[in-house]
Short mmCIF file of N, CA and C in Angstrom, two decimals:
data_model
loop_
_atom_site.label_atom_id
_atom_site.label_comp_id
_atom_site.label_asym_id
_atom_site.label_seq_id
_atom_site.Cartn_x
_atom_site.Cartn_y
_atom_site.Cartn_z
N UNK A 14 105.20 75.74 91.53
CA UNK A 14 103.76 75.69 91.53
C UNK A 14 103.23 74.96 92.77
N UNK A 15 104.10 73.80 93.20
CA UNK A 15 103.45 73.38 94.53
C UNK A 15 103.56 73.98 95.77
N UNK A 16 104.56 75.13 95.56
CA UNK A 16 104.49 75.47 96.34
C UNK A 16 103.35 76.81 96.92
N UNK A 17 103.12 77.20 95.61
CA UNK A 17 101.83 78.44 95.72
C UNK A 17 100.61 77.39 96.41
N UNK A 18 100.74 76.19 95.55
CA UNK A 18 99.03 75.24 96.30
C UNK A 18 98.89 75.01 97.90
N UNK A 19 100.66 74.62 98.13
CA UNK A 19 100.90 74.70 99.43
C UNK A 19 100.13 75.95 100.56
N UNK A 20 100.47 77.02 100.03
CA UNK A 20 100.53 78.21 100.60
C UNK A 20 98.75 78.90 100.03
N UNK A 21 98.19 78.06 99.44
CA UNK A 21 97.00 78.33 99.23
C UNK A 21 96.00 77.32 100.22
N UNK A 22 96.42 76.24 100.70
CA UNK A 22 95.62 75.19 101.62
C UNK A 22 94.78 75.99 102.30
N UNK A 23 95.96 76.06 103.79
CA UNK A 23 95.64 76.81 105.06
C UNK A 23 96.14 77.20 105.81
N UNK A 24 96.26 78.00 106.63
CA UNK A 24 97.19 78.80 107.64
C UNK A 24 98.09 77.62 108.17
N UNK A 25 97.86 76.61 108.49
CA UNK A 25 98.73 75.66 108.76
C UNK A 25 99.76 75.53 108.04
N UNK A 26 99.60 75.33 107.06
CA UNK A 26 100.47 75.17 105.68
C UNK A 26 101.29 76.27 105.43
N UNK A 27 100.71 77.57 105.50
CA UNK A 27 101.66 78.86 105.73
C UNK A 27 103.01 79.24 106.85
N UNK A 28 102.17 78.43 108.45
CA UNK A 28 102.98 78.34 109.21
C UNK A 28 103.98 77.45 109.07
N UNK A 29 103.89 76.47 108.43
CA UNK A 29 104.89 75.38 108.12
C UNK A 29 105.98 75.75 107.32
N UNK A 30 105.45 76.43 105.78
CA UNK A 30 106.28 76.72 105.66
C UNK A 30 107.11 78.34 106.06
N UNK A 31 106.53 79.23 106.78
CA UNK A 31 107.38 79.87 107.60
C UNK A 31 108.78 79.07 108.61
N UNK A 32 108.57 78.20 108.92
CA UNK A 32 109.45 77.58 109.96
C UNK A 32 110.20 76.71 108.82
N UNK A 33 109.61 76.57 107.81
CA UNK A 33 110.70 75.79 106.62
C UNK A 33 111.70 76.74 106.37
N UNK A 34 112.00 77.74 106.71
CA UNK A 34 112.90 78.68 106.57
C UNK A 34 112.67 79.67 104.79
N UNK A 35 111.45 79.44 104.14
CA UNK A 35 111.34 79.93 102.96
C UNK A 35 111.42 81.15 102.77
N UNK A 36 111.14 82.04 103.98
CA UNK A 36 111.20 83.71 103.44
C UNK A 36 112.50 84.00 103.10
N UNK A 37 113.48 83.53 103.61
CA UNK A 37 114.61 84.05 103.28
C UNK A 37 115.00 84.18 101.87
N UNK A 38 114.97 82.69 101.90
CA UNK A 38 115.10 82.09 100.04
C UNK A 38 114.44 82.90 99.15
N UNK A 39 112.77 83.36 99.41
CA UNK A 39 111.76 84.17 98.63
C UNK A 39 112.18 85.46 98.64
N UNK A 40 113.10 86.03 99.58
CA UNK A 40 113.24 87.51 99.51
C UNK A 40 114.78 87.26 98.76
N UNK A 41 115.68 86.45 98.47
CA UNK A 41 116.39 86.98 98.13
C UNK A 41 115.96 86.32 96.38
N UNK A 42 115.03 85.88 96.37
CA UNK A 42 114.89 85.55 94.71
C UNK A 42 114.05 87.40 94.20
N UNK A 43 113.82 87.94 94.96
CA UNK A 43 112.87 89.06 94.85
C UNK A 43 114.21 90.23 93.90
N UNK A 44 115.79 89.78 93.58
CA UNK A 44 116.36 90.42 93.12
C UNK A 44 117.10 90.11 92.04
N UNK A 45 115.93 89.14 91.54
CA UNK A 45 116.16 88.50 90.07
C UNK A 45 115.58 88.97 89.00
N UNK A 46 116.35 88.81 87.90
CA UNK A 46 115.87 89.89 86.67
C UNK A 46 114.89 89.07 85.56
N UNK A 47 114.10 87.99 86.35
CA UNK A 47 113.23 86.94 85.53
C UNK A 47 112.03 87.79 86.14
N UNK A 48 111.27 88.28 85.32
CA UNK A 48 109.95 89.50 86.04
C UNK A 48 109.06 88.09 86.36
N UNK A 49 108.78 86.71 85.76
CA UNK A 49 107.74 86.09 86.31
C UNK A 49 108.20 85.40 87.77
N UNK A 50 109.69 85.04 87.70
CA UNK A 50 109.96 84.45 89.17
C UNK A 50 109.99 85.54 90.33
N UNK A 51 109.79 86.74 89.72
CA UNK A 51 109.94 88.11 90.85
C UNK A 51 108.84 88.14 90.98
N UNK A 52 107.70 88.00 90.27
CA UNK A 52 106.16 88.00 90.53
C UNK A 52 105.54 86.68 91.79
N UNK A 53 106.35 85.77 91.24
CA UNK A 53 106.01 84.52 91.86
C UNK A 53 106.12 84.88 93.67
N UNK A 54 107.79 85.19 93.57
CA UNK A 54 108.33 85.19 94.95
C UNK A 54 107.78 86.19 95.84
N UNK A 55 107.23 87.59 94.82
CA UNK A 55 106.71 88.55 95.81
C UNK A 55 105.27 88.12 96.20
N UNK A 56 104.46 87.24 95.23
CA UNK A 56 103.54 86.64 95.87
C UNK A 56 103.09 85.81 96.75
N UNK A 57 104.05 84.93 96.61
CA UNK A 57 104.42 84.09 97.76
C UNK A 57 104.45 84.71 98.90
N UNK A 58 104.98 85.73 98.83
CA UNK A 58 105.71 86.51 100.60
C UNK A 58 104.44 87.43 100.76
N UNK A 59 103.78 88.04 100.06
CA UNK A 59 102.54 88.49 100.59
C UNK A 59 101.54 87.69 101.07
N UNK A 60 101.35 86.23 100.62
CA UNK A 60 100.27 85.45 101.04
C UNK A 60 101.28 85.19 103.11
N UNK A 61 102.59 84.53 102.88
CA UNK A 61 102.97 84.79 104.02
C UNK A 61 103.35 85.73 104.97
N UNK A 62 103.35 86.78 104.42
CA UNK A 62 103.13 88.37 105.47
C UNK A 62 101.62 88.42 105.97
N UNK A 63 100.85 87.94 105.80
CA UNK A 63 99.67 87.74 106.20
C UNK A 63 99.71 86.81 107.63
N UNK A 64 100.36 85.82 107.47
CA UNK A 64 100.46 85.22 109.19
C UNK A 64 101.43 85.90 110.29
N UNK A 65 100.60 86.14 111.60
CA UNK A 65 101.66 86.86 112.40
C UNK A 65 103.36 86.76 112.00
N UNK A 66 103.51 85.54 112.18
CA UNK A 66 104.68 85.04 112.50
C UNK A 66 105.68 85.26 110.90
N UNK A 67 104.78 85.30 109.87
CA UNK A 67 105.62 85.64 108.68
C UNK A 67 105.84 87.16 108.77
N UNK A 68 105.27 88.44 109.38
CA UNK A 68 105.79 89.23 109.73
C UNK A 68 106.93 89.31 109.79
N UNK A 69 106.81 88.93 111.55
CA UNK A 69 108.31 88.60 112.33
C UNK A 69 109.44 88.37 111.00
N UNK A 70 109.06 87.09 110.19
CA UNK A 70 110.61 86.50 109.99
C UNK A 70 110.62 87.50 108.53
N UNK A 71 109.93 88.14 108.03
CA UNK A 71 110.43 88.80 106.73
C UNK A 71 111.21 90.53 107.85
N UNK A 72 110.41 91.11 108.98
CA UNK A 72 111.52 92.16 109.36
C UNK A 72 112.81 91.44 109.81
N UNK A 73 112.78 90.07 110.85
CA UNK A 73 114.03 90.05 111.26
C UNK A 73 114.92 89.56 110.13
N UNK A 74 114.99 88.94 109.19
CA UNK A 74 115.74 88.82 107.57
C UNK A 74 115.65 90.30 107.07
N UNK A 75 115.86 91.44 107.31
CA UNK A 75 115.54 92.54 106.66
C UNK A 75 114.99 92.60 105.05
N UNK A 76 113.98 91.86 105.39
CA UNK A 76 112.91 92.03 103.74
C UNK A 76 112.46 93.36 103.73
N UNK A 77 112.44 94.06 104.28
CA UNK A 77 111.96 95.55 103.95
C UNK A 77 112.40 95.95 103.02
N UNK A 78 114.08 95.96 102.98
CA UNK A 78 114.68 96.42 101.79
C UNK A 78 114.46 95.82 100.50
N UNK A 79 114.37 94.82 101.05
CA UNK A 79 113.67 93.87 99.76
C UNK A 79 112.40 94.13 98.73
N UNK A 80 111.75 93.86 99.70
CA UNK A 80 110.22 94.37 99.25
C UNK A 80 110.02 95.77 98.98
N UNK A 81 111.12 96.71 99.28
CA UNK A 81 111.08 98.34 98.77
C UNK A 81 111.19 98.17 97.73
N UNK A 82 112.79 97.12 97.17
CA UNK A 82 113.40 97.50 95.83
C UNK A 82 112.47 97.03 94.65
N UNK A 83 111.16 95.97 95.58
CA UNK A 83 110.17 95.60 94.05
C UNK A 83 109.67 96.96 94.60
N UNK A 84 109.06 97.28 95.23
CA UNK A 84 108.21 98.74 95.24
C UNK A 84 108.63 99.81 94.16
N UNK A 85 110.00 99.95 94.68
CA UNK A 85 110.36 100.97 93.55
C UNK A 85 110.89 100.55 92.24
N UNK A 86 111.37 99.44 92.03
CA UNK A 86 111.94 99.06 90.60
C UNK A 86 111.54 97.45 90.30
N UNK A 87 110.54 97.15 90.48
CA UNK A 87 109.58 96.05 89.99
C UNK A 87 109.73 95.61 88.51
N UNK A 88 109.82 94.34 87.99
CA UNK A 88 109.96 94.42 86.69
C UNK A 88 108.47 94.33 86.24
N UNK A 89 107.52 94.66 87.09
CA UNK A 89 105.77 94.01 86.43
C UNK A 89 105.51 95.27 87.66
N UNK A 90 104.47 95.34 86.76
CA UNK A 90 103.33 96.64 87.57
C UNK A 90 102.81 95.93 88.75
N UNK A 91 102.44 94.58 88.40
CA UNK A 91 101.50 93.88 89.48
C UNK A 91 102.72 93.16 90.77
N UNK A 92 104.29 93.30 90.23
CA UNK A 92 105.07 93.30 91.66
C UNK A 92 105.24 94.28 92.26
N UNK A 93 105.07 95.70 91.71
CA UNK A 93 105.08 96.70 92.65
C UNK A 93 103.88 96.98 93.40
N UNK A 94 102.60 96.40 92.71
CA UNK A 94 101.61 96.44 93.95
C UNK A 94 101.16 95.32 94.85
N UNK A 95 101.88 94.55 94.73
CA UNK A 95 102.13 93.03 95.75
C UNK A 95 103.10 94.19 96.87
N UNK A 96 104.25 94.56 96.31
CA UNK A 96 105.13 94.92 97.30
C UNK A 96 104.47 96.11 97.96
N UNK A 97 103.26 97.02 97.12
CA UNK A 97 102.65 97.77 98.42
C UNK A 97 101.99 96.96 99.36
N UNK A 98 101.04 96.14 98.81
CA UNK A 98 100.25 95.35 99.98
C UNK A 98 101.15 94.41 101.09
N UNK A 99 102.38 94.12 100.67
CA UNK A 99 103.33 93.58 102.01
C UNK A 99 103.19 94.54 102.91
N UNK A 100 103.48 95.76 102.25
CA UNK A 100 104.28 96.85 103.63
C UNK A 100 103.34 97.02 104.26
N UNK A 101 101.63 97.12 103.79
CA UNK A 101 100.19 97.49 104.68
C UNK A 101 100.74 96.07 105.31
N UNK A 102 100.58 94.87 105.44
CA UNK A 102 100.67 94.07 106.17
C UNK A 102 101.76 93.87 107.43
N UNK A 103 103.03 94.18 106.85
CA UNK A 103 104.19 93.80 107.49
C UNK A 103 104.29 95.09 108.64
N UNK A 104 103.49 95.91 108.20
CA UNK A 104 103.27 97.57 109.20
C UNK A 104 101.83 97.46 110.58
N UNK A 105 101.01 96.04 110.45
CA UNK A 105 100.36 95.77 111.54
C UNK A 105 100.63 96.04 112.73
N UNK A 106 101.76 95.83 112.82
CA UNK A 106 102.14 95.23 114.40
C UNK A 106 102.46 96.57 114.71
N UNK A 107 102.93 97.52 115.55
CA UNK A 107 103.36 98.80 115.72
C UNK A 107 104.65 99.06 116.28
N UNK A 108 105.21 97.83 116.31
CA UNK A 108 106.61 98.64 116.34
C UNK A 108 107.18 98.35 114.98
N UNK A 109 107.06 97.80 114.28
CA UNK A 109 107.25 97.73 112.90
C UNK A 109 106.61 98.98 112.03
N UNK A 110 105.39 99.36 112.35
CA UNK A 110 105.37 100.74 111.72
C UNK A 110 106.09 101.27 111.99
N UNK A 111 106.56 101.86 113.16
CA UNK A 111 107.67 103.06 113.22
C UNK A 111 109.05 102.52 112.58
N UNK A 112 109.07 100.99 112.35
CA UNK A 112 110.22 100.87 111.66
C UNK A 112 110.53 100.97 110.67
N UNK A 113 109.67 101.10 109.91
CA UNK A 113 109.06 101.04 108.32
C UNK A 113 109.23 102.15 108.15
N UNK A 114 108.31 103.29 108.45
CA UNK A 114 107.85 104.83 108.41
C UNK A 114 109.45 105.16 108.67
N UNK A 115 110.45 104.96 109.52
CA UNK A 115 111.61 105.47 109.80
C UNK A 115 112.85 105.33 108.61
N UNK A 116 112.17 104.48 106.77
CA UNK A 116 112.87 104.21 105.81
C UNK A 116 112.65 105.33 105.06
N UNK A 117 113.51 105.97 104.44
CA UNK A 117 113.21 108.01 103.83
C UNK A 117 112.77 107.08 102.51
N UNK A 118 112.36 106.39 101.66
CA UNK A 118 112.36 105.47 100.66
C UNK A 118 110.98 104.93 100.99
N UNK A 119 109.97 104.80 101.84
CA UNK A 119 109.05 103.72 102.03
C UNK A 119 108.31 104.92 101.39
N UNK A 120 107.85 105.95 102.45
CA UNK A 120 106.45 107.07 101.70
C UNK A 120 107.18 107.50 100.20
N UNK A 121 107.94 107.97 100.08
CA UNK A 121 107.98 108.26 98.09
C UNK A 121 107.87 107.47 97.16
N UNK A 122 108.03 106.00 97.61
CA UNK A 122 107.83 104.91 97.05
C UNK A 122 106.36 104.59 96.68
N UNK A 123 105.85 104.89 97.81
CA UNK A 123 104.15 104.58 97.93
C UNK A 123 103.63 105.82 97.09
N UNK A 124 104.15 106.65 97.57
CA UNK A 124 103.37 108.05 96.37
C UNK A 124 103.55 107.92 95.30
N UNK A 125 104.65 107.33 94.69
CA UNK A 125 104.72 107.38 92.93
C UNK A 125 104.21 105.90 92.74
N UNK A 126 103.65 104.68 93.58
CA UNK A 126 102.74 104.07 93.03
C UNK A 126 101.27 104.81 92.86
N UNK A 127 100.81 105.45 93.85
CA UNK A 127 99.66 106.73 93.63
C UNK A 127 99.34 106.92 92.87
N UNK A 128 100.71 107.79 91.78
CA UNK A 128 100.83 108.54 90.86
C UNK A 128 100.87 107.54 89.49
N UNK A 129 101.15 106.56 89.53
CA UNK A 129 101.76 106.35 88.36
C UNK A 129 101.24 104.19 88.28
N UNK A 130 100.38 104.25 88.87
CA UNK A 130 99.83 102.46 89.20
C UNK A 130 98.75 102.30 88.89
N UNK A 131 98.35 101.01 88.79
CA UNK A 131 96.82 100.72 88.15
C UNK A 131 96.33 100.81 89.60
N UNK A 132 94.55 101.46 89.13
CA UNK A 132 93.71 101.07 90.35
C UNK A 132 93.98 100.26 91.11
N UNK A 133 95.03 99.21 91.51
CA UNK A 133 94.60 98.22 92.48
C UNK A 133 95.87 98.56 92.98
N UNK A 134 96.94 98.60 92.21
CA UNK A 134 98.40 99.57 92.99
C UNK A 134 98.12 100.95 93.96
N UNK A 135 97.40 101.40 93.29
CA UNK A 135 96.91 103.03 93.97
C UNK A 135 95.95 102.82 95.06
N UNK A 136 95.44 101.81 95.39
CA UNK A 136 94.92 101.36 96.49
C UNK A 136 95.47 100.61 97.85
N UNK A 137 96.05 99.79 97.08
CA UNK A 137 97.38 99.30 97.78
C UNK A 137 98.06 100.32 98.70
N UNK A 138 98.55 101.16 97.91
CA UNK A 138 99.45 102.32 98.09
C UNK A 138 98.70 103.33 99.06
N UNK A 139 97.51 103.21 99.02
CA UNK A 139 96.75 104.44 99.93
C UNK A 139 96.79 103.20 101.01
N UNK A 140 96.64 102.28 101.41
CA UNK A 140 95.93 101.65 102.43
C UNK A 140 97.35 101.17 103.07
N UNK A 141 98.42 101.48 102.30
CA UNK A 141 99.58 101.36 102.89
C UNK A 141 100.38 102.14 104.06
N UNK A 142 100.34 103.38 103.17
CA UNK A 142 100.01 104.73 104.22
C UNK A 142 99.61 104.90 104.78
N UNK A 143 97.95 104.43 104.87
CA UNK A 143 96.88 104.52 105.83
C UNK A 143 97.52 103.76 107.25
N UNK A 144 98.17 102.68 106.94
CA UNK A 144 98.70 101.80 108.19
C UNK A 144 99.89 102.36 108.34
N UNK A 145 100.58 102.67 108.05
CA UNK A 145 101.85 103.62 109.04
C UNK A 145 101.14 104.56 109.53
N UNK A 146 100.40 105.38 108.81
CA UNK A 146 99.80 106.54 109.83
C UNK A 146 99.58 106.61 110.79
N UNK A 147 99.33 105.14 111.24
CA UNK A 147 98.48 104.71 112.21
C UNK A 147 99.78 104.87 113.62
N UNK A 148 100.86 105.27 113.57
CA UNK A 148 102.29 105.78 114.24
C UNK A 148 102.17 107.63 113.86
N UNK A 149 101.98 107.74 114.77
CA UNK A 149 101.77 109.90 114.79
C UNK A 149 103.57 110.01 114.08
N UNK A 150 104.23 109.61 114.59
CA UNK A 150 105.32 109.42 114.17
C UNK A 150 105.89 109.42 112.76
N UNK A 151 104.72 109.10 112.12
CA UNK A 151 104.84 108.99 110.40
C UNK A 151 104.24 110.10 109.88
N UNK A 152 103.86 110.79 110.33
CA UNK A 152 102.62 111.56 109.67
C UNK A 152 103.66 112.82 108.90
N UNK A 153 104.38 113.41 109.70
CA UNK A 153 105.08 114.22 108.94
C UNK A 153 105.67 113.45 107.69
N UNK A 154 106.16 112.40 108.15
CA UNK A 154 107.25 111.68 106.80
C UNK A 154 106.36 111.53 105.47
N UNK A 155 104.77 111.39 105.77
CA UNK A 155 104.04 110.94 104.49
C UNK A 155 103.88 112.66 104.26
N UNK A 156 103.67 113.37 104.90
CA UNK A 156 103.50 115.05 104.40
C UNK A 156 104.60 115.31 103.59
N UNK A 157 105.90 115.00 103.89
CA UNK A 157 106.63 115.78 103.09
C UNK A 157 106.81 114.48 101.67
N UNK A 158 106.56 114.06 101.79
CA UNK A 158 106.76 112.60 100.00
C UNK A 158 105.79 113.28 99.35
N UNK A 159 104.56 113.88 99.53
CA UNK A 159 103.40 114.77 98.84
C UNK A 159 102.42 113.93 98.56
N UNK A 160 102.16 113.06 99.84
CA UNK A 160 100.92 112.20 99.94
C UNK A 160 99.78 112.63 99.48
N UNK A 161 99.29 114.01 100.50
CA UNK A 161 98.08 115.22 100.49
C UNK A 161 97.82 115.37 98.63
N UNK A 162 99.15 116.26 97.99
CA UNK A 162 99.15 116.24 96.81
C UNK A 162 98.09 114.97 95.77
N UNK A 163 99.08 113.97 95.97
CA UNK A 163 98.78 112.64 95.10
C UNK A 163 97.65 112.20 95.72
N UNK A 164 96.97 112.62 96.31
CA UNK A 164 95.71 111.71 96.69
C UNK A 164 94.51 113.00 96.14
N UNK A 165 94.96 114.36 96.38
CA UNK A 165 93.84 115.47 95.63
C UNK A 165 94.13 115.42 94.52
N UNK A 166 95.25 115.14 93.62
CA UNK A 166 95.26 114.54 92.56
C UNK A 166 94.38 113.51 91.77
N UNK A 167 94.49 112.42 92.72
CA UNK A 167 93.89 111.25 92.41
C UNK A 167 92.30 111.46 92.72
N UNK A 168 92.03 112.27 93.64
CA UNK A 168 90.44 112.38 93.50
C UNK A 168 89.68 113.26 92.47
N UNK A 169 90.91 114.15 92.09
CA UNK A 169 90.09 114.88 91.19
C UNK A 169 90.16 114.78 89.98
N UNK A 170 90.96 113.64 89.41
CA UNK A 170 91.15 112.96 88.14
C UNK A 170 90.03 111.44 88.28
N UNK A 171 89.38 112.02 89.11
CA UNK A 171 88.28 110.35 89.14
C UNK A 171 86.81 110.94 88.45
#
């Protein structure tokens, strides 16, 4: 708990503990079968994917894979849409989109939150996409997961 207050202060406090070496620790608790400490840790790492520099250290620790496996097999609805809103974040920078977009697992992942997530997952999940897109490079990869599909889906079930 002190450590969420920590990470709730101020960007200072975020950067600090980035250089405390915590993402590592937080991504590998992200493959624990306690759904509230998997909630905790993926929250944690989204408030710190938000500072440049927590970027950096969740791709160079390969948290991608990490943060996929809550994407796709989350024990709580609300860690699989933490783990969409990482990837919109952790996909800012642009060579990290194409690194992201280059996982055959990131767009089908995001489409069956689309399909199958509460309003705030399915938002997540569009605005996730929306930022890889942002790499021409991705655009086919979200065409063939059946992005187009799940989103005329989703508008016409509104």
């Amino acid at each position: 708990m002190k450590f969420a207050c920590l990470q709730n202060q101020n960007i200072f406090n975020r950067s600090v503990l980035i250089e405390a070496a915590t993402i590592p620790a937080l991504l590998q608790m992200l493959s624990t079968n306690d759904p509230s400490m998997q909630e905790h840790s993926i929250s944690a790492l989204l408030k710190l994917s938000k500072h440049s520099n927590g970027k950096k250290v969740i791709m160079e620790n390969r948290g991608l894979n990490s943060i996929l496996g809550v994407l796709k097999n989350g024990l709580k609805l609300e860690s699989k849409q933490i783990a969409a809103a990482i990837i919109f974040y952790i996909s800012s920078p642009r060579e990290y989109r194409k690194l992201i977009g280059e996982n055959p697992e990131v767009f089908p992942a995001l489409v069956d939150l689309i399909k199958h997530g509460t309003s705030c997952g399915k938002k997540n999940a569009i605005v996730a996409i929306f930022g890889l897109l942002l790499s021409h490079r991705n655009h086919e990869r979200a065409l063939g997961a059946g992005t187009v599909p799940a989103l005329v889906n989703l508008l016409a079930s509104s």
